[in-house]
Amino acid sequence: MDIFRTVAELRKWSRDKRYEAGSMIGLVPTMGALHAGHASLMRAARASCTHVAVSIFVNPTQFGPNEDYARYPRAFEADYALAEAEGASVVFAPSVEEMYPAGTATYVEVEGLSECLDGKSRPGHFRGVATVVAKLLIAAEPDRAFFGQKDAAQVAVLRRMVEDLRVATELVVCPIVREADGLALSSRNVFLSVKERERALTLSRAVRRVEALASCGDRQASALIAAARETFAAEPAIRVDYIALVDWATLEPVELAIPGTLFAVAAWVGATRLIDNAVLC
Ligand code: AMP
């Protein structure tokens, strides 16, 4: 499996493959420290694409000044092995200078949506995400790009971006992969102590509770959010960032949960910020 370090190499590969009859190019953008959640995206990509590029790039512009860019886990050897085992065709692992050449002055801003949910507590985060994903889509020119529902607000921002910029790539959203006890897989889970790992289950517990209430016909946002707050109240060591019931396309709060409404939570477990969500039926 090839490793490309430059945009030019990735673009040349993609264009060469495009000329093969019946080819479909898939892109799986990641920040590395790959786990079974990332593997599920690669598998989905392999299932519907003839060639799959996996990008591994810890994108500095999506981290705030006091966030965990420097300590974000990096594990290239293991990532390479996992991508290869999942049938990726190439890994794209550029340097920061390759993605942001000296003098870079161009950024992608998805107005409005970028200030909602994670964007509200992490100013500039979605500008960084939209910018790097736009660069990856321009570089790889994939037919399909695969993202996890785990980052549901990110999906809303990227869907808007692809629509607004008339990008020719189809976004495919894959379900959240969880540990057996419900914890959503995240590269940041390695930061959790044993005690914090236990506390972190509060997020999935709140999500499951809201899903169960909604499926029993409890559709009032205020009641659903109150139930989630109650679940978090049982674990006072966790600091809630947000508990929200929103329209998944606009990220605007709703009063009534309907099928497709997004229930999302973010919370600090010690020094680690975790997120979880469910799209209600
Ligand atoms: P990241 O490396 O955290 O930027 O994530 C890369 C991609 O993997 C994003 O589209 C995430 O939404 C997705 N992803 C992360 N965790 C999970 C998970 N537990 N289940 C499914 N997809 C995930």
Tab-separated table of C-alpha atoms and ligand atoms in Angstrom:
chain	number	residue	atom	x	y	z
A	1	MET	CA	0.000	0.000	0.000
A	2	ASP	CA	1.457	3.344	-1.070
A	3	ILE	CA	1.984	6.280	1.270
A	4	PHE	CA	1.645	9.681	-0.346
A	5	ARG	CA	2.991	12.778	1.335
A	6	THR	CA	2.041	15.376	-1.268
A	7	VAL	CA	-1.196	16.603	-2.810
A	8	ALA	CA	0.354	16.176	-6.266
A	9	GLU	CA	0.916	12.425	-5.685
A	10	LEU	CA	-2.631	11.905	-4.386
A	11	ARG	CA	-4.147	13.837	-7.285
A	12	LYS	CA	-2.087	11.943	-9.864
A	13	TRP	CA	-3.144	8.600	-8.327
A	14	SER	CA	-6.797	9.623	-8.315
A	15	ARG	CA	-6.708	10.840	-11.912
A	16	ASP	CA	-4.909	7.684	-13.094
A	17	LYS	CA	-7.520	5.481	-11.395
A	18	ARG	CA	-10.373	7.560	-12.757
A	19	TYR	CA	-9.490	6.448	-16.281
A	20	GLU	CA	-10.014	2.780	-15.406
A	21	ALA	CA	-13.398	1.533	-16.593
A	22	GLY	CA	-15.944	1.326	-13.771
A	23	SER	CA	-13.662	2.870	-11.165
A	24	MET	CA	-15.087	4.571	-8.071
A	25	ILE	CA	-12.773	6.493	-5.792
A	26	GLY	CA	-13.517	6.679	-2.078
A	27	LEU	CA	-11.887	8.937	0.501
A	28	VAL	CA	-11.861	8.369	4.257
A	29	PRO	CA	-10.553	11.479	6.026
A	30	THR	CA	-9.138	10.855	9.520
A	31	MET	CA	-6.793	12.340	12.089
A	32	GLY	CA	-5.187	8.946	12.729
A	33	ALA	CA	-4.994	6.985	16.010
A	34	LEU	CA	-7.336	4.718	14.101
A	35	HIS	CA	-9.880	2.467	15.806
A	36	ALA	CA	-12.841	0.291	14.845
A	37	GLY	CA	-14.942	3.403	14.088
A	38	HIS	CA	-12.473	4.456	11.410
A	39	ALA	CA	-12.257	0.840	10.226
A	40	SER	CA	-16.024	0.802	9.685
A	41	LEU	CA	-15.706	3.826	7.369
A	42	MET	CA	-12.957	2.062	5.416
A	43	ARG	CA	-15.110	-1.043	5.137
A	44	ALA	CA	-18.056	1.003	3.874
A	45	ALA	CA	-15.736	2.678	1.392
A	46	ARG	CA	-14.360	-0.659	0.210
A	47	ALA	CA	-17.895	-1.997	-0.225
A	48	SER	CA	-18.893	0.698	-2.702
A	49	CYS	CA	-15.635	1.967	-4.193
A	50	THR	CA	-12.970	0.279	-6.284
A	51	HIS	CA	-10.141	2.415	-4.831
A	52	VAL	CA	-9.954	3.868	-1.331
A	53	ALA	CA	-7.645	6.584	-0.033
A	54	VAL	CA	-7.376	7.054	3.724
A	55	SER	CA	-6.026	10.409	4.831
A	56	ILE	CA	-4.232	10.701	8.155
A	57	PHE	CA	-3.643	14.298	9.148
A	58	VAL	CA	-3.945	15.946	12.550
A	59	ASN	CA	-5.291	19.243	11.298
A	60	PRO	CA	-3.926	22.120	13.388
A	61	THR	CA	-6.503	24.670	12.223
A	62	GLN	CA	-9.397	22.814	13.843
A	63	PHE	CA	-7.837	22.993	17.312
A	64	GLY	CA	-8.192	26.089	19.497
A	65	PRO	CA	-5.109	27.605	21.146
A	66	ASN	CA	-5.795	25.862	24.466
A	67	GLU	CA	-6.903	22.555	22.988
A	68	ASP	CA	-5.114	19.221	22.666
A	69	TYR	CA	-3.360	19.533	19.269
A	70	ALA	CA	0.105	18.828	20.699
A	71	ARG	CA	-0.995	15.823	22.756
A	72	TYR	CA	-3.518	14.407	20.255
A	73	PRO	CA	-2.575	10.705	19.871
A	74	ARG	CA	-0.390	9.860	16.887
A	75	ALA	CA	0.260	6.230	15.902
A	76	PHE	CA	1.307	6.068	12.275
A	77	GLU	CA	2.674	2.501	12.175
A	78	ALA	CA	-0.475	0.990	13.669
A	79	ASP	CA	-2.672	3.245	11.496
A	80	TYR	CA	-0.862	2.078	8.362
A	81	ALA	CA	-1.373	-1.571	9.359
A	82	LEU	CA	-5.085	-1.047	10.041
A	83	ALA	CA	-5.669	0.810	6.761
A	84	GLU	CA	-3.868	-1.954	4.879
A	85	ALA	CA	-5.845	-4.689	6.676
A	86	GLU	CA	-9.100	-2.888	5.775
A	87	GLY	CA	-8.177	-2.902	2.103
A	88	ALA	CA	-7.262	0.760	1.617
A	89	SER	CA	-5.424	1.414	-1.622
A	90	VAL	CA	-3.306	4.326	-0.379
A	91	VAL	CA	-2.637	6.345	2.737
A	92	PHE	CA	-2.288	10.089	2.360
A	93	ALA	CA	-0.242	11.482	5.246
A	94	PRO	CA	0.867	15.012	4.416
A	95	SER	CA	2.891	17.415	6.553
A	96	VAL	CA	1.317	20.578	7.944
A	97	GLU	CA	3.385	22.595	5.432
A	98	GLU	CA	2.005	20.512	2.559
A	99	MET	CA	-1.605	21.205	3.575
A	100	TYR	CA	-0.977	24.809	4.637
A	101	PRO	CA	1.812	26.201	2.451
A	102	ALA	CA	3.633	29.261	3.773
A	103	GLY	CA	1.476	32.333	3.286
A	104	THR	CA	-1.817	30.377	3.275
A	105	ALA	CA	-4.625	32.957	3.299
A	106	THR	CA	-7.634	30.922	2.156
A	107	TYR	CA	-10.091	29.292	4.543
A	108	VAL	CA	-13.576	27.853	4.145
A	109	GLU	CA	-16.239	29.226	6.456
A	110	VAL	CA	-19.700	27.681	6.600
A	111	GLU	CA	-21.597	30.568	8.150
A	112	GLY	CA	-24.162	29.987	10.868
A	113	LEU	CA	-23.792	26.227	11.191
A	114	SER	CA	-20.193	26.670	12.305
A	115	GLU	CA	-21.309	28.528	15.427
A	116	CYS	CA	-23.672	25.774	16.596
A	117	LEU	CA	-23.031	22.906	19.064
A	118	ASP	CA	-19.298	22.078	19.031
A	119	GLY	CA	-18.662	25.233	17.028
A	120	LYS	CA	-20.073	27.308	19.862
A	121	SER	CA	-17.766	25.860	22.502
A	122	ARG	CA	-14.841	25.504	20.087
A	123	PRO	CA	-14.689	28.795	18.127
A	124	GLY	CA	-12.964	28.321	14.779
A	125	HIS	CA	-13.195	24.516	14.966
A	126	PHE	CA	-15.544	24.053	12.014
A	127	ARG	CA	-13.669	26.625	9.922
A	128	GLY	CA	-10.638	24.375	10.324
A	129	VAL	CA	-12.660	21.238	9.562
A	130	ALA	CA	-14.348	22.725	6.482
A	131	THR	CA	-11.031	24.054	5.205
A	132	VAL	CA	-9.123	20.805	5.536
A	133	VAL	CA	-11.935	18.671	4.127
A	134	ALA	CA	-12.304	21.051	1.172
A	135	LYS	CA	-8.561	20.725	0.546
A	136	LEU	CA	-8.777	16.922	0.753
A	137	LEU	CA	-11.738	16.796	-1.628
A	138	ILE	CA	-9.962	19.073	-4.102
A	139	ALA	CA	-6.798	16.965	-3.839
A	140	ALA	CA	-8.352	13.495	-4.105
A	141	GLU	CA	-11.399	14.320	-6.255
A	142	PRO	CA	-13.236	11.299	-4.785
A	143	ASP	CA	-16.615	10.065	-5.992
A	144	ARG	CA	-17.540	9.405	-2.356
A	145	ALA	CA	-16.193	10.575	0.989
A	146	PHE	CA	-17.022	8.712	4.199
A	147	PHE	CA	-17.739	10.318	7.566
A	148	GLY	CA	-19.021	9.082	10.925
A	149	GLN	CA	-22.328	10.117	12.455
A	150	LYS	CA	-20.278	10.272	15.678
A	151	ASP	CA	-19.377	13.841	14.624
A	152	ALA	CA	-22.938	14.772	13.716
A	153	ALA	CA	-22.492	18.558	13.711
A	154	GLN	CA	-19.434	18.124	11.488
A	155	VAL	CA	-21.614	16.163	9.063
A	156	ALA	CA	-24.126	19.043	8.946
A	157	VAL	CA	-21.357	21.572	8.265
A	158	LEU	CA	-19.767	19.412	5.551
A	159	ARG	CA	-23.070	18.635	3.858
A	160	ARG	CA	-23.740	22.375	3.630
A	161	MET	CA	-20.236	23.028	2.321
A	162	VAL	CA	-20.458	20.362	-0.378
A	163	GLU	CA	-23.867	21.671	-1.412
A	164	ASP	CA	-22.779	25.338	-1.424
A	165	LEU	CA	-19.508	24.752	-3.279
A	166	ARG	CA	-21.200	22.334	-5.686
A	167	VAL	CA	-18.539	19.728	-4.940
A	168	ALA	CA	-19.016	16.596	-7.070
A	169	THR	CA	-18.377	14.237	-4.145
A	170	GLU	CA	-21.172	12.307	-2.455
A	171	LEU	CA	-20.917	12.321	1.350
A	172	VAL	CA	-21.686	8.970	2.958
A	173	VAL	CA	-22.477	8.967	6.687
A	174	CYS	CA	-21.778	5.775	8.659
A	175	PRO	CA	-23.261	4.721	12.030
A	176	ILE	CA	-21.502	5.229	15.369
A	177	VAL	CA	-19.335	2.296	16.423
A	178	ARG	CA	-19.465	1.661	20.179
A	179	GLU	CA	-17.696	-0.448	22.774
A	180	ALA	CA	-19.769	-3.348	24.131
A	181	ASP	CA	-20.857	-1.174	27.094
A	182	GLY	CA	-22.036	1.663	24.868
A	183	LEU	CA	-19.095	4.091	24.911
A	184	ALA	CA	-18.672	5.626	21.467
A	185	LEU	CA	-15.199	4.878	20.116
A	186	SER	CA	-12.976	7.936	19.964
A	187	SER	CA	-9.255	8.498	19.543
A	188	ARG	CA	-9.491	10.594	22.713
A	189	ASN	CA	-10.713	7.641	24.841
A	190	VAL	CA	-7.043	6.746	25.445
A	191	PHE	CA	-6.822	9.841	27.660
A	192	LEU	CA	-9.427	8.455	30.100
A	193	SER	CA	-8.362	6.911	33.402
A	194	VAL	CA	-10.231	3.802	34.545
A	195	LYS	CA	-12.490	5.949	36.726
A	196	GLU	CA	-13.094	8.458	33.915
A	197	ARG	CA	-13.803	5.645	31.474
A	198	GLU	CA	-16.615	4.571	33.805
A	199	ARG	CA	-17.939	8.123	34.111
A	200	ALA	CA	-17.787	8.566	30.342
A	201	LEU	CA	-20.575	5.998	30.008
A	202	THR	CA	-22.948	8.734	31.168
A	203	LEU	CA	-22.954	10.148	27.636
A	204	SER	CA	-24.195	6.975	25.958
A	205	ARG	CA	-26.544	6.375	28.887
A	206	ALA	CA	-28.164	9.774	28.291
A	207	VAL	CA	-28.370	9.104	24.563
A	208	ARG	CA	-29.999	5.706	25.092
A	209	ARG	CA	-32.463	7.136	27.597
A	210	VAL	CA	-33.573	9.862	25.205
A	211	GLU	CA	-33.860	7.363	22.357
A	212	ALA	CA	-36.006	5.091	24.543
A	213	LEU	CA	-38.271	7.942	25.690
A	214	ALA	CA	-38.704	9.220	22.142
A	215	SER	CA	-39.546	5.757	20.858
A	216	CYS	CA	-42.233	5.522	23.574
A	217	GLY	CA	-43.807	8.690	22.188
A	218	ASP	CA	-42.201	11.316	24.431
A	219	ARG	CA	-41.545	13.954	21.783
A	220	GLN	CA	-41.283	17.219	23.749
A	221	ALA	CA	-37.741	18.577	23.526
A	222	SER	CA	-37.969	20.071	27.021
A	223	ALA	CA	-38.892	16.702	28.561
A	224	LEU	CA	-36.214	14.809	26.618
A	225	ILE	CA	-33.507	17.310	27.524
A	226	ALA	CA	-34.619	17.280	31.174
A	227	ALA	CA	-34.313	13.481	31.201
A	228	ALA	CA	-30.790	13.698	29.781
A	229	ARG	CA	-29.863	16.369	32.349
A	230	GLU	CA	-31.090	14.058	35.084
A	231	THR	CA	-28.843	11.277	33.778
A	232	PHE	CA	-25.843	13.631	33.861
A	233	ALA	CA	-26.800	14.878	37.331
A	234	ALA	CA	-26.151	11.356	38.645
A	235	GLU	CA	-22.479	11.826	37.708
A	236	PRO	CA	-21.518	15.255	39.078
A	237	ALA	CA	-17.832	14.794	38.182
A	238	ILE	CA	-18.805	15.321	34.530
A	239	ARG	CA	-19.158	18.866	33.218
A	240	VAL	CA	-21.826	19.092	30.536
A	241	ASP	CA	-20.937	21.284	27.560
A	242	TYR	CA	-24.227	20.942	25.707
A	243	ILE	CA	-27.344	18.793	25.566
A	244	ALA	CA	-29.291	19.590	22.424
A	245	LEU	CA	-32.173	18.467	20.305
A	246	VAL	CA	-31.770	19.999	16.849
A	247	ASP	CA	-32.712	19.746	13.217
A	248	TRP	CA	-29.765	17.796	11.755
A	249	ALA	CA	-29.549	19.995	8.646
A	250	THR	CA	-29.722	23.436	10.278
A	251	LEU	CA	-28.537	22.535	13.809
A	252	GLU	CA	-31.349	24.809	15.073
A	253	PRO	CA	-33.080	23.702	18.282
A	254	VAL	CA	-36.477	22.054	17.828
A	255	GLU	CA	-39.394	21.953	20.235
A	256	LEU	CA	-40.676	18.607	19.067
A	257	ALA	CA	-38.565	15.578	18.151
A	258	ILE	CA	-39.582	14.093	14.825
A	259	PRO	CA	-37.938	11.210	12.931
A	260	GLY	CA	-34.529	12.489	11.853
A	261	THR	CA	-34.130	14.941	14.736
A	262	LEU	CA	-30.610	14.907	16.174
A	263	PHE	CA	-30.078	14.477	19.896
A	264	ALA	CA	-26.487	15.413	20.740
A	265	VAL	CA	-24.409	15.781	23.876
A	266	ALA	CA	-20.904	16.983	24.682
A	267	ALA	CA	-19.274	16.770	28.083
A	268	TRP	CA	-15.929	17.109	29.806
A	269	VAL	CA	-14.756	13.994	31.601
A	270	GLY	CA	-11.717	15.301	33.453
A	271	ALA	CA	-9.567	17.041	30.824
A	272	THR	CA	-11.159	15.115	27.943
A	273	ARG	CA	-14.084	16.446	25.946
A	274	LEU	CA	-16.332	13.687	24.583
A	275	ILE	CA	-19.369	13.766	22.305
A	276	ASP	CA	-22.180	11.370	21.500
A	277	ASN	CA	-25.510	11.496	19.705
A	278	ALA	CA	-28.431	9.665	18.157
A	279	VAL	CA	-30.662	10.424	15.221
A	280	LEU	CA	-34.132	9.775	16.605
A	281	CYS	CA	-36.611	7.477	14.866
B	1	AMP	P1	-11.287	11.651	13.491
B	1	AMP	O1	-10.033	10.854	13.202
B	1	AMP	O2	-11.678	11.640	14.921
B	1	AMP	O3	-11.245	13.007	12.860
B	1	AMP	O4	-12.458	10.873	12.759
B	1	AMP	C1	-12.386	10.553	11.400
B	1	AMP	C2	-13.726	10.052	10.955
B	1	AMP	O5	-14.058	8.883	11.706
B	1	AMP	C3	-14.840	11.076	11.194
B	1	AMP	O6	-15.722	11.069	10.077
B	1	AMP	C4	-15.517	10.534	12.435
B	1	AMP	O7	-16.873	10.902	12.529
B	1	AMP	C5	-15.349	9.037	12.248
B	1	AMP	N1	-15.484	8.367	13.542
B	1	AMP	C6	-14.836	8.659	14.693
B	1	AMP	N2	-15.270	7.874	15.698
B	1	AMP	C7	-16.230	7.067	15.167
B	1	AMP	C8	-17.073	6.041	15.701
B	1	AMP	N3	-17.037	5.686	16.985
B	1	AMP	N4	-17.950	5.436	14.861
B	1	AMP	C9	-18.020	5.795	13.556
B	1	AMP	N5	-17.248	6.748	12.994
B	1	AMP	C10	-16.369	7.389	13.779
